[in-house]
Every structure is written in structure tokens, then in C-alpha cells.
XYZ file of C-alpha atoms in Angstrom:
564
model
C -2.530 -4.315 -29.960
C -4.095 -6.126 -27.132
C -6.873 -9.361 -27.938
C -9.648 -7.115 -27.276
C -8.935 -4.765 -29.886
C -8.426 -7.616 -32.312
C -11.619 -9.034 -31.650
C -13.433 -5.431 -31.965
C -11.868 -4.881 -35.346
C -13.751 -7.178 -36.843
C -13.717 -5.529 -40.009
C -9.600 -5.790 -40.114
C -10.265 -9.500 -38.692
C -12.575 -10.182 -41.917
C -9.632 -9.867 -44.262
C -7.880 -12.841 -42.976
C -10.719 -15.447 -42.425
C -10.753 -18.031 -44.601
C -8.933 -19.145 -48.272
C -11.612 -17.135 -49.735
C -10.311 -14.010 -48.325
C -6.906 -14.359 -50.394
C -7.194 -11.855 -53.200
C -8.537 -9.480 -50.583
C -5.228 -10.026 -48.656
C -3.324 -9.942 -52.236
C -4.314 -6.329 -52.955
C -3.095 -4.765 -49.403
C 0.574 -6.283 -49.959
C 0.260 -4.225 -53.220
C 0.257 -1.274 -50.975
C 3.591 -2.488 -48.902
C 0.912 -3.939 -45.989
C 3.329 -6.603 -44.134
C 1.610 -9.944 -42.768
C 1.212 -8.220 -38.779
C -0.435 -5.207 -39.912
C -3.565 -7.226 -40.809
C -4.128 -7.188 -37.006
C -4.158 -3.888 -36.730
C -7.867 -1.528 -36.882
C -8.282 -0.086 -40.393
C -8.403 3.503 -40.307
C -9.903 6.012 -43.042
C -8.641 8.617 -43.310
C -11.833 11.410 -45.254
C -9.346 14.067 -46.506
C -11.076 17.163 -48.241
C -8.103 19.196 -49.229
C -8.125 20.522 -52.668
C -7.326 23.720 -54.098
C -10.667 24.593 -55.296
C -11.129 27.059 -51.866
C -9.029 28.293 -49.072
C -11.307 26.769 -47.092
C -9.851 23.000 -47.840
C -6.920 23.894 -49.464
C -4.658 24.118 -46.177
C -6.093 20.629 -45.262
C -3.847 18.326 -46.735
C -1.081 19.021 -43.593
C -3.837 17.839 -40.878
C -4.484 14.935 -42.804
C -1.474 13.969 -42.948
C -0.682 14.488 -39.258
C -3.848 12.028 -38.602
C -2.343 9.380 -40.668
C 0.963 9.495 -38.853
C -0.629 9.572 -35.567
C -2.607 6.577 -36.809
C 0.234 4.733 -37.863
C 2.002 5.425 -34.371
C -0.697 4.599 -32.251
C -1.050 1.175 -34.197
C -3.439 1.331 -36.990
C -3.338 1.557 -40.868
C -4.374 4.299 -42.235
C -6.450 4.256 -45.270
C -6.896 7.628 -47.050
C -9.909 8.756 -49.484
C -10.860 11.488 -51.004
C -14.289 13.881 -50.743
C -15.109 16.826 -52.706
C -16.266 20.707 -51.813
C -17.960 23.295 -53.709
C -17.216 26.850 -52.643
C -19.964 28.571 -51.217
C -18.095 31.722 -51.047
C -16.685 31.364 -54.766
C -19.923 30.035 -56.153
C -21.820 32.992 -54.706
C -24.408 34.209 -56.978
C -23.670 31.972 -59.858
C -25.478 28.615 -60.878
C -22.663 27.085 -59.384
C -23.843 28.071 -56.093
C -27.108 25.390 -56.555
C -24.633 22.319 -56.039
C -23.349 23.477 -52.591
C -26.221 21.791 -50.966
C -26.008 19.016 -53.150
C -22.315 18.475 -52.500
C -23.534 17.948 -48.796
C -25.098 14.529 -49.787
C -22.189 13.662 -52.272
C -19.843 14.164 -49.139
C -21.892 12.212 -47.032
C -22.238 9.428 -49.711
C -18.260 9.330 -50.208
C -17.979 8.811 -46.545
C -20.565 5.599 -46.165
C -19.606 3.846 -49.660
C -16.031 3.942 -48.905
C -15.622 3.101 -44.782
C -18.447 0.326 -45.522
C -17.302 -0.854 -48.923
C -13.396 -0.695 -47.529
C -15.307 -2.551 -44.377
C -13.115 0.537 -42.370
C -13.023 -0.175 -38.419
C -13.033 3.940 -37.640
C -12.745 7.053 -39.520
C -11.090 10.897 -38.933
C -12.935 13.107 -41.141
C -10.963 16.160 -42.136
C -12.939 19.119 -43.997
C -13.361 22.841 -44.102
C -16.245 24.185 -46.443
C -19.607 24.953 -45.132
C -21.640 21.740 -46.489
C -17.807 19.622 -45.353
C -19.186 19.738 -41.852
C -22.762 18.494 -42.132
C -22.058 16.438 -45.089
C -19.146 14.542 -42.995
C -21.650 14.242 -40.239
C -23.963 12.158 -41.919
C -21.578 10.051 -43.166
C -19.754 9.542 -40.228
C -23.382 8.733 -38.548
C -24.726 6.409 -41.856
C -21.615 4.452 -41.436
C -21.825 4.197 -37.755
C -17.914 2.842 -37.063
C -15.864 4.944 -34.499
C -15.145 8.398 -35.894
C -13.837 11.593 -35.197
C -14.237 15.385 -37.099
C -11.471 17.307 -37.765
C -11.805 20.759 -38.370
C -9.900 22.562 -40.860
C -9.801 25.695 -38.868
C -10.532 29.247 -39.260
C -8.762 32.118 -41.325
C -7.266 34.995 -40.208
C -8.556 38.461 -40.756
C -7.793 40.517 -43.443
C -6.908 43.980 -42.708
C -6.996 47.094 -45.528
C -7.248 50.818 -43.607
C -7.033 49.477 -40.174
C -10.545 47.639 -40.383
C -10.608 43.868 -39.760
C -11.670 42.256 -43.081
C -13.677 39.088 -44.016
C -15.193 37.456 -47.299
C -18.881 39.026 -46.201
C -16.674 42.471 -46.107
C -16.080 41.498 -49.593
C -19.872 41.367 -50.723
C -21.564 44.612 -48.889
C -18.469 46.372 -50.498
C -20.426 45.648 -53.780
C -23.500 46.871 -52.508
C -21.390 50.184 -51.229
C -19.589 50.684 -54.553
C -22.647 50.355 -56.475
C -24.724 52.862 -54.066
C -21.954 54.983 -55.060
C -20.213 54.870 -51.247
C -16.858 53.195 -52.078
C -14.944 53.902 -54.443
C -13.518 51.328 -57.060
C -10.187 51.451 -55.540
C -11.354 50.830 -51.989
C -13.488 47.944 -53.673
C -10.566 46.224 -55.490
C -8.367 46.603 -52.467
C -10.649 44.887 -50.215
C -11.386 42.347 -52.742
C -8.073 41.388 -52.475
C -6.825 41.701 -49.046
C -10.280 40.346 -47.334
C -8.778 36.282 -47.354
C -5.364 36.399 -46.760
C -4.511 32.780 -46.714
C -6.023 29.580 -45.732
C -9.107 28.169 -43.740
C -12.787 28.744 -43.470
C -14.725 32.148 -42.755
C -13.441 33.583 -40.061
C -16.836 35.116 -38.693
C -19.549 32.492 -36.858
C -20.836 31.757 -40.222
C -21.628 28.620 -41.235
C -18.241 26.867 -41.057
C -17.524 27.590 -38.155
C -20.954 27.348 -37.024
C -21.003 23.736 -37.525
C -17.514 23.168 -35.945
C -18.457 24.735 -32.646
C -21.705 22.364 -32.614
C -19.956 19.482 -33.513
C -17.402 20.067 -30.810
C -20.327 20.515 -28.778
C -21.662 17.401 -29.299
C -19.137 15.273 -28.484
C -17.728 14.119 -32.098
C -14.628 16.675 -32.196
C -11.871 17.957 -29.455
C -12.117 20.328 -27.117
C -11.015 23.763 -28.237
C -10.323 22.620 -31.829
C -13.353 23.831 -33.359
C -12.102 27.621 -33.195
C -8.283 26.976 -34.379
C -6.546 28.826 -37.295
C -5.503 26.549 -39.777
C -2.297 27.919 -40.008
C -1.550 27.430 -36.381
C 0.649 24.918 -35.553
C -2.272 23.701 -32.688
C -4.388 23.272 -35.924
C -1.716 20.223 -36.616
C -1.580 19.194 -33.085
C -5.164 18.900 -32.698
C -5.523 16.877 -35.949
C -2.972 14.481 -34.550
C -4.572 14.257 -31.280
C -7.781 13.146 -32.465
C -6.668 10.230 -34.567
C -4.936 9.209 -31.081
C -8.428 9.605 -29.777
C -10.122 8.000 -32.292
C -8.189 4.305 -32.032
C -9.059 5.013 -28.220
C -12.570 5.322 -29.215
C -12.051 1.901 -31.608
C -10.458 0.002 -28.661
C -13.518 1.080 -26.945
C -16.591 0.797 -29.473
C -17.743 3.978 -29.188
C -19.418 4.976 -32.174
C -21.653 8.294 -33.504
C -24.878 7.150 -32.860
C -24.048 6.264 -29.079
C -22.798 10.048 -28.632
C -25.629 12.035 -30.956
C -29.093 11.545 -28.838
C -31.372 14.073 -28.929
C -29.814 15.499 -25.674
C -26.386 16.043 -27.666
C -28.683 17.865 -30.064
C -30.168 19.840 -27.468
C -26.380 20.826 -26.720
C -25.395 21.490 -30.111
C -27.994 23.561 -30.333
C -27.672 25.133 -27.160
C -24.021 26.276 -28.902
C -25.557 27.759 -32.141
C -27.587 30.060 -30.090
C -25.223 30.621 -27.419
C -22.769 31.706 -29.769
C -25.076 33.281 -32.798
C -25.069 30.578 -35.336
C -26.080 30.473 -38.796
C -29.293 30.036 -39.636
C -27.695 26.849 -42.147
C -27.307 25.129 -38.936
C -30.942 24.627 -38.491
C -31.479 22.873 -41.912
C -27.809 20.990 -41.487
C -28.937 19.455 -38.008
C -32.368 18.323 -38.749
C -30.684 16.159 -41.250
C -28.020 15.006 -38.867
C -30.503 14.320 -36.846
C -32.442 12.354 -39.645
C -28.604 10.577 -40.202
C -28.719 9.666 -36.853
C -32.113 8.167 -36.207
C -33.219 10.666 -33.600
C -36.661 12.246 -33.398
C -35.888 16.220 -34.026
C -38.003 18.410 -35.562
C -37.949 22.374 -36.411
C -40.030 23.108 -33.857
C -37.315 21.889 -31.371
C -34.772 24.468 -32.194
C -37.588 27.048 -31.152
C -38.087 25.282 -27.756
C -34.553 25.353 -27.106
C -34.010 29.465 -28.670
C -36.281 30.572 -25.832
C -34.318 29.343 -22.960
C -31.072 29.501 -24.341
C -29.305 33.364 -24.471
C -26.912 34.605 -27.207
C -23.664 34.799 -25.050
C -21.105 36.223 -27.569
C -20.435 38.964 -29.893
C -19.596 37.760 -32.853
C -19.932 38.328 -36.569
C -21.896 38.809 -38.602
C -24.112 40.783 -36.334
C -21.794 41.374 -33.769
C -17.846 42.613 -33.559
C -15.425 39.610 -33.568
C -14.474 36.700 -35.652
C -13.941 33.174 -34.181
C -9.995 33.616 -34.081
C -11.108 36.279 -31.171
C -13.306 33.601 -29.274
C -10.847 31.092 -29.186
C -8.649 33.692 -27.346
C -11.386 34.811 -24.958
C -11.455 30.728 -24.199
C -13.452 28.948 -27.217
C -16.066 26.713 -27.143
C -15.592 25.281 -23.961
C -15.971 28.266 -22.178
C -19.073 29.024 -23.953
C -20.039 25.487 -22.842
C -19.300 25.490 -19.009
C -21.353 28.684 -18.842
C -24.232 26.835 -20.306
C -23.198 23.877 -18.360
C -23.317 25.922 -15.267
C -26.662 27.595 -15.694
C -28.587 24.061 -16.229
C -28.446 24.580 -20.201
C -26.740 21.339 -20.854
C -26.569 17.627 -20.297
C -23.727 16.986 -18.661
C -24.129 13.312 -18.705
C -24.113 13.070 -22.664
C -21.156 10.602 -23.905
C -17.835 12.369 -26.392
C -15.620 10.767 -28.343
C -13.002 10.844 -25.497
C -15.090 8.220 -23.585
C -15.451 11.494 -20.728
C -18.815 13.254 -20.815
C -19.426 16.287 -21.138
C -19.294 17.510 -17.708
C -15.918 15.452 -16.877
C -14.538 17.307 -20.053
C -15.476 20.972 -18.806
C -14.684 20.022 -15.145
C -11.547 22.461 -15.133
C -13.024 25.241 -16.821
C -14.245 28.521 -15.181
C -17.634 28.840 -14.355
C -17.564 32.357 -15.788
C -15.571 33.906 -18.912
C -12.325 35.929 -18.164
C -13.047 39.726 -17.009
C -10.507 41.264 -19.593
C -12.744 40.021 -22.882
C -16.150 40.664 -23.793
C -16.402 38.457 -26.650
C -18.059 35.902 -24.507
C -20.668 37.482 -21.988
C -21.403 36.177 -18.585
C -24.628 34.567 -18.436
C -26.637 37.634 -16.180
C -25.226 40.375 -19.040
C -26.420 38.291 -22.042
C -26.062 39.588 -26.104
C -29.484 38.558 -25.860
C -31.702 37.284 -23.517
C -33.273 34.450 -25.961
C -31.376 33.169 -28.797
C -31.208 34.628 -32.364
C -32.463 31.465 -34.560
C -36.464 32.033 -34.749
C -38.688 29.716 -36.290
C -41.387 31.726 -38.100
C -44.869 30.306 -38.877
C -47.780 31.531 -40.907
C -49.767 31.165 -44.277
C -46.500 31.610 -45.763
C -44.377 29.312 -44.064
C -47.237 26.875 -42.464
C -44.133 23.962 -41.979
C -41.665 26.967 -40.903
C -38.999 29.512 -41.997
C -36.082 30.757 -40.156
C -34.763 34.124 -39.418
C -31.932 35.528 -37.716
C -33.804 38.451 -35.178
C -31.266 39.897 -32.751
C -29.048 42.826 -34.143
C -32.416 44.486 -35.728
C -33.382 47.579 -34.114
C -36.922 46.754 -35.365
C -37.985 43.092 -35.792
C -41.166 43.791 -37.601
C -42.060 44.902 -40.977
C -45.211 45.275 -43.250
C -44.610 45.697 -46.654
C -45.380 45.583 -50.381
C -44.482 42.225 -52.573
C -41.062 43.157 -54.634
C -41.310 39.603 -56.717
C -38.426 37.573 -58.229
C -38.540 34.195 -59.446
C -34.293 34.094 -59.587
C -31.344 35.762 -57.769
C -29.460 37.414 -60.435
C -32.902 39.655 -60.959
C -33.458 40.362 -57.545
C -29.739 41.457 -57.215
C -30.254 43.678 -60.140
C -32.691 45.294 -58.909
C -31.105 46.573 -55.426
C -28.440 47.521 -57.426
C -29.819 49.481 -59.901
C -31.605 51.307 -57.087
C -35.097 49.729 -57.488
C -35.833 48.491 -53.825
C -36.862 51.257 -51.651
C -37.074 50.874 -47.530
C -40.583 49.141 -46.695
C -40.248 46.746 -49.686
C -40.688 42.909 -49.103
C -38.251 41.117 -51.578
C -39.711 37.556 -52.654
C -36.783 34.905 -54.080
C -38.610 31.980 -54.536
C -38.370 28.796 -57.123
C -35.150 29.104 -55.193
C -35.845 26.115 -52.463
C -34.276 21.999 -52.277
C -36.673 21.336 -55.196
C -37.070 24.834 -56.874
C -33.061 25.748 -57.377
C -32.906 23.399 -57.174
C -30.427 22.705 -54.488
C -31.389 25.888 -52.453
C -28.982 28.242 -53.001
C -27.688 31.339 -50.586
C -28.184 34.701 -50.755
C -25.398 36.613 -50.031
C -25.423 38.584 -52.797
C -28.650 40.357 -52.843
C -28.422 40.066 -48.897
C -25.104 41.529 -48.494
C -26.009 44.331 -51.553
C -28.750 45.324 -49.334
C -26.693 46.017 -46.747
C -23.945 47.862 -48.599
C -26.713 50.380 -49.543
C -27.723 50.903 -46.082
C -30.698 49.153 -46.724
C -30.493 45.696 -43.889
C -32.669 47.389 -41.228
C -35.595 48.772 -43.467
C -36.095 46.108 -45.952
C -37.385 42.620 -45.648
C -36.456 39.962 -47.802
C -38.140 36.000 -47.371
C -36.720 32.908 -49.590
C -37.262 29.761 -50.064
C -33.583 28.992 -50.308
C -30.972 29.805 -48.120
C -28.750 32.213 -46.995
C -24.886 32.305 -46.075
C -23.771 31.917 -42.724
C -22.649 35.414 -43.326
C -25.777 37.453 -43.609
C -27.663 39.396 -41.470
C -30.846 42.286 -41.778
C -34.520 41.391 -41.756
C -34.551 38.301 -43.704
C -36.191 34.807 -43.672
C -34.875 31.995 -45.590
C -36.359 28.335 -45.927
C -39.790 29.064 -46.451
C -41.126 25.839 -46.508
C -43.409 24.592 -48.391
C -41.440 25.996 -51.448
C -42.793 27.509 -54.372
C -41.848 24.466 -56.578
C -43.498 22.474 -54.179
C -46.939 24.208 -54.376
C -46.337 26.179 -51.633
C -47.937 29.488 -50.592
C -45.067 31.577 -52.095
C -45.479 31.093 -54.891
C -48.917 32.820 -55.067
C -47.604 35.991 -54.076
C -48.523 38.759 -56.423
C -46.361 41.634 -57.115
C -47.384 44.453 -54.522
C -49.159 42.281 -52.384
C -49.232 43.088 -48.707
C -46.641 40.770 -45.998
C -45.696 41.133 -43.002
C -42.786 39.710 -41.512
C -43.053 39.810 -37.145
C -40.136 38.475 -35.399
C -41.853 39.050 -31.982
C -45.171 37.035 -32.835
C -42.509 34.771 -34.881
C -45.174 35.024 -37.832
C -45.032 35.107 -41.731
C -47.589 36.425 -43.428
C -49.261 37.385 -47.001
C -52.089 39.111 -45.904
C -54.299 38.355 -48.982
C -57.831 36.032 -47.659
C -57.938 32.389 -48.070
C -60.584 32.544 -51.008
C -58.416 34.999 -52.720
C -55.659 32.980 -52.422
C -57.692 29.601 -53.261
C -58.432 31.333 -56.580
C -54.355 31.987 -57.307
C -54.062 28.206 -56.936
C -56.427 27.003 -59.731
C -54.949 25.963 -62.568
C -51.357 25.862 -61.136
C -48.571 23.262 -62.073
C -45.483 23.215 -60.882
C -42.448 24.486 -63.616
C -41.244 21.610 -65.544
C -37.066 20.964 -63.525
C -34.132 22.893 -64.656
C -32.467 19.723 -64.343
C -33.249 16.419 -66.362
C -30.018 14.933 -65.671
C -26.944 14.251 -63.123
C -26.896 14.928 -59.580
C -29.143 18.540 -59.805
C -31.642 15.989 -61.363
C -31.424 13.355 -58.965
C -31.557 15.819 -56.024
C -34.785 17.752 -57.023
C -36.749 14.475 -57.895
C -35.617 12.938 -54.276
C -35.094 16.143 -51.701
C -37.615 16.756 -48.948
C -38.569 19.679 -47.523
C -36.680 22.246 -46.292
C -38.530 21.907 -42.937
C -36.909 18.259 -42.704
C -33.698 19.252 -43.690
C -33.709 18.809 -47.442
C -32.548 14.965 -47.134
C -33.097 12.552 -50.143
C -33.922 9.486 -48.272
C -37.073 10.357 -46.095
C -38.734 7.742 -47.905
């Protein structure tokens, strides 16, 4: 370890200064630290394996490959723990309100423990939806060199020669209960649709995140579409920590790569590649982590130049084990890169920028794939996340619009103040094509903790209902759905908002074209709904649902709790 690195780590440098430092040096030769290795940068190590989800649960080997590549690059490697809820598991259960909160618990693990431990960098390894933005955030609070690690994707499942997924798993419901499937075909695909570990396999949110991420400059090149149980999974992990001291020797840290031009690629990717709509809430708070000016109205400035280049699920054909064969995110990227839709000048990890990284990659995909399109022979010729105004949404809600053979609808109110009613409802055969469903009470406050909707969502389209009814929400939905639905309606009910004054049979229209939500009830009408109203006493009085609701922003600022 040369003097310059020495004087960098200033953190590691800390622990020896002075008499007073003693005890502090005392408690590292409890863990077998040897007088040189105080010298050396102080690595965390963020590991979010557990075996609450396949998701995390395969993540303990890439952790464990970033320590030893630590360790044999010359650093110490420090390893803590972070949590994950489930999305997929919590589905449609109370459960599901704390995924959103576990995305500030993550991102609170991360800061207290590389600034209380006074780390020098970090390698954050995760795998569940709100592991990606939650990491983010802390990685950006924290501010030290870092590095993501992806936990990868799964494999498909397969059950009568059709490709399989956990969204597979919930319009089965909605197929078996429309009386399409039978219970057999149900149970089988129930249990065939995960068939080991790693995260969604379609460009849901997961993988969403880990495609903008790599985008951005804060993970590797092609590692943001790996299986986790491919052995290049490992290799990658290993690589980045190598990276990562790189990046220490260097003092390169998060907020030097993520300016608002990074965003601008990141989110260039998520429509490129037909992101979840998660992404949008997720990276206005990143962008809140990292101190840049980025508002909800910039992901609409950059959806109209930007096309959807690849067909992927959950409104398209392939999964992301399929794009990282037709050449992954880079690909994807020199395409953009190629057409003026990047900045090429933006900083990575890797100390290269981004167009030094993509300098070897073909300017157009490979002829024998058509995951990825060329840029003339687009998906679509805009991208897919829309941000929809009106007297509904006044601060914005977003909706996924390509895959609908008709982006507009006008419709009667079908009103629910909770999920499990809604779902109910489409399953015992009470929504009919032209409804408007209304979930509301459901937003950051509301939930609280803005849940997704996958199951009403994906019951809809089990009974061949996606294209003909419209559903709005002021919570969320999964990565994994798709039909004519808008999700963080903003202001939220709890919040006083305008959707909360909907009346049962009351007229909307939803207009993806015009990008406009709308109750069509006049203002004095409306101004007479509002007298009198107080918002419902919190389902929460206590604990971290508490603490969320009393401190979460709007969904239009990416639900944060400190945009004080």
C-alpha cells in the first residue's frame, strides 16, 4: 500500500493517532487484526443475504468473494448486515406495507455503520427490489468510495413448455378464479415458477434498478443482468471489490459519479429497456440522497426523446437472462450512446467514463436477436414511463402506456379504500370492462408505506380484463405489472388529496396520449366533498410504520423522510 493511499484512508489512519485511540486499536486485535493491517483502507462489506427470499438468499457466496478479493488486493474487510422484506412473498398481505419502509431501514444500516465504523469504502451486495434503491442512498448519504453488487437474476421456470416467472404465478390466480386454469395447472405453476435463487427474472423492479445503476456508473459493466447462480455472478462480485480499493486509492466517491447527467442516463436505461414504474419513485429519492436537483417532471422530458429498445417482460417476451445474451446493458447503452442519448463524459466507478467504457462495443445490437432493437426499428418510439397530470394527480402519477392497444379510457368510479376488497371484488366477478378501480388510503402516508398491487393488477389480467379496465392508486405497483393502470397518485388520499373525494360511480378518465388524469366532477362540486374532511386517524401509532407515515413526503418527491 503505497503513501498515497495511506494518507487517503484517513479513516483507517484515525485509529492509530494518538494514546487516546488505544481501546479503539484494542477491539480490532480482538478480531485477529495484526499491527500492519491498521495501514490498510477499511472496507465494508453491506451483505443482504438471508433466507427470507430467493432474491438474497444466494447472496452470501458474492459476499464472500468481495471480502476475499478485498483482503487480496490489500484491505480489511469489515462485514455488516442489512435486512429485506419480500415484495413478492409479502404480496397482498400487510406485510407488503414495510417493503417501502425497509428501503429507508437499508439505507440507514448503510450510513450508521460505514460512518459510525468511520469505513474508508463500501461493496454493497443486495437482491430485493427496495435492496437496490435503499443501498443507493446509503452508499450516497455516506459518501466514501463504493461499489453495488448485484445479486443477479433467476432463471426461468418452465411447466408445459412456457417460460415461467413469479408474475406467471399471480395472473394464474386471476385465471383459476375466472374459471380458465384449472387447480392443478395452478398448483403446478405455483411451484415450478422460481426454481432457485436470485431476483425476478423479468425487467421488473430488481432488475430495473440494477440496469440503472450499472448505467450510472456505480456497478460493472455487464453485471447488472447476471444469474446468480452463474459462476460470472461470483466473478463479477470479486471484480468489483478489486475496483472499489482502485476507486479508494483514487477518491472517487458516489456523489462525484451521480450528477444529474448520470440521472439523465439512468433514466435513459429504464426507458430504453422498459423499466418499472418503481424506478421513478426510487430515483427521485436517489436523487434527493445525492443532492441533485431532479424532479418528476424530468423523467417526462427525458421519456419523449428516449425509445423503448427491448422486448422484455412484463409487456414484452423475454426475461433479463435473455438480454444479457443478446449483449446486456452495455449494448443497450452504446446504442443510446451512439444516437446522442447519453453523456459520454459522465465519471464510473472504474475511473473510465462512460464513453471509454462502451468504446469496444457495437454501435448496433447483433442481427441474430431481437431482444434488443436497433434504434430506427424501436419497441416504441417514446418511452413507456408517462407522467400523468390532472385534478387527480395535480403533483403527478405514473403509468406504464406502451403494450396497450388503447391508451385511453373513460369510466365509472369502482371505489376501495384497501387492497384485499378491491381484489375481492375482481375475483368474485364484480369489475366489468369500462370500470375505473380506485385503491386509495394506499399511498407513503395512507398504507402507509405504499404498498404494490400485484394482486388485484395481476387478477385483472388473469381474467382477461388488463386492456379494458383502468385501475389508478395512490400506492404502488410491482415491477411486474402491466394493463391500464396508474399508480402514485400524488397528493394521496391521506394527504387531502383529490382521490379521496371520488364518489362511487363517478366519471374518470384516464388519457395516456394527453398524459391526463381526470375526475370529471366541477370544482364547486368537488369544493363541497372537501368540507368537513379530516384525514383518518394512522394505522400505525408505533415502530417504524409509525415513524414513516408521520415523516414521508410525497410520492411525487420520492416518499423520503428527510425533506425537511
Amino acid at each position: 500500500m503505497d503513501t498515497k493511499t495511506i494518507k487517503i484512508n484517513r479513516r483507517s489512519a484515525n485509529i492509530t493517532e494518538g494514546k487516546s485511540r488505544a481501546p479503539n486499536r484494542s477491539m480490532y486485535y480482538g478480531m485477529g487484526y495484526e499491527e500492519s493491517d491498521f495501514g490498510k483502507p477499511m472496507i465494508g462489506v453491506a451483505n443482504g443475504h438471508s433466507t427470507i427470499t430467493p432474491c438474497n438468499s444466494g447472496l452470501q457466496k458474492l459476499s464472500d468473494a468481495a471480502v476475499a478479493a478485498i483482503e487480496a488486493a490489500g484491505g480489511n474487510a469489515q462485514i455488516f448486515g442489512t435486512p429485506t422484506i419480500s415484495d413478492g412473498m409479502a404480496m397482498g398481505t400487510e406485510g407488503m406495507k414495510y417493503s417501502l419502509v425497509s428501503r429507508e431501514v437499508i439505507s440507514d444500516c448503510i450510513e450508521t455503520c460505514v460512518q459510525g465504523q468511520w469505513m474508508d469504502g463500501v461493496v454493497v451486495v443486495g437482491g430485493c427490489d427496495k435492496n437496490m434503491p435503499g443501498g443507493m442512498m446509503g452508499m450516497l448519504r455516506a459518501n466514501v468510495p463504493a461499489i453495488y453488487v448485484y445479486g443477479g437474476t433467476i432463471l426461468p421456470g418452465y411447466y408445459k413448455d412456457q417460460e415461467l416467472n413469479i408474475v406467471s404465478v399471480f395472473e394464474a390466480v386471476g385465471q383459476n378464479a375466472a374459471g380458465n386454469m384449472s387447480d392443478e395447472d395452478l398448483k403446478q405453476i405455483e411451484q415450478r415458477a422460481i426454481p432457485g435463487t436470485g431476483s425476478c427474472g423479468g425487467m421488473y423492479t430488481a432488475n430495473t434498478m440494477s440496469s440503472a445503476f450499472e448505467a450510472l456508473g456505480l456497478s460493472l459493466p455487464y453485471s447488472s443482468t447476471m444469474a446468480n447462480p452463474h459462476d460470472e455472478k461470483m466473478n463479477s462480485a470479486q471484480e468489483s471489490a478489486r475496483v472499489l480499493i482502485e476507486a479508494v486509492k483514487k477518491d472517487i466517491k458516489p456523489r462525484d459519479i451521480v450528477t444529474k447527467e448520470a440521472l439523465e442516463n439512468a433514466v435513459a436505461v429504464i426507458m430504453a429497456t422498459g423499466g418499472s414504474t418503481n424506478a421513478v419513485l426510487h430515483f427521485l429519492a436517489i436523487a434527493h440522497a445525492a443532492g441533485v436537483d431532479w424532479t418528476i417532471d424530468d423523467f417526462e422530458r427525458v421519456r419523449r426523446k428516449v425509445p423503448v429498445l427491448c422486448d422484455l417482460k412484463p409487456s414484452g417476451k423475454y426475461l433479463a437472462v435473455d438480454l444479457h445474451k443478446a449483449g446486456g446493458i452495455p449494448q443497450v447503452m452504446k446504442i443510446l450512446l451512439k444516437a446522442g442519448l447519453l453523456h459520454g463524459d459522465c465519471l464510473t466507478i472504474t475511473g473510465k467514463t462512460i464513453a471509454e467504457t462502451l468504446k469496444d462495443i457495437p454501435d448496433a445490437p447483433r442481427a441474430d436477436q431481437d431482444v434488443i432493437r436497433p434504434i430506427d426499428k424501436p419497441m416504441y418510439a417514446e418511452g413507456h414511463l408517462a407522467i400523468l397530470k390532472g385534478n387527480l394527480s395535480p403533483e403527478g402519477a405514473v403509468a406504464k402506456i406502451t403494450g396497450l392497444k388503447n391508451p385511453v379510457i373513460t369510466g365509472p368510479a369502482r371505489v376501495f379504500d384497501d387492497e384485499q376488497s378491491a381484489l375481492k371484488a375482481i375475483l368474485d366477478g364484480k369489475i366489468v370492462a369500462g370500470d375505473v378501480m380506485v385503491l386509495r388510503y394506499l399511498g407513503p402516508k395512507g398504507g402507509p408505506g405504499m404498498p404494490e398491487m400485484l394482486a388485484p393488477t395481476g387478477a385483472l389480467i388473469g381474467a382477461g380484463l388488463g386492456e379494458s379496465v383502468g385501475l389508478i392508486t395512490d400506492g404502488r405497483f410491482s415491477g411486474g405489472t402491466w394493463g391500464m393502470v396508474v399508480g402514485h397518485v400524488a397528493p394521496e388520499a391521506a394527504a387531502g388529496g383529490n382521490i379521496a373525494f371520488v364518489h362511487e360511480g363517478d366519471s374518470i378518465t384516464i388519457d395516456a396520449r394527453q398524459l391526463l388524469l381526470q375526475l370529471n366532477v366541477d370544482d364547486a362540486e368537488l369544493a363541497k366533498r372537501k368540507v368537513g374532511w379530516k384525514a383518518p386517524l394512522p394505522r400505525y401509532v408505533r415502530g417504524v410504520q409509525a415513524k414513516f407515515a408521520f415523516n414521508a413526503s410525497s410520492a411525487s418527491k420520492g416518499a423520503v423522510l428527510d425533506d425537511f
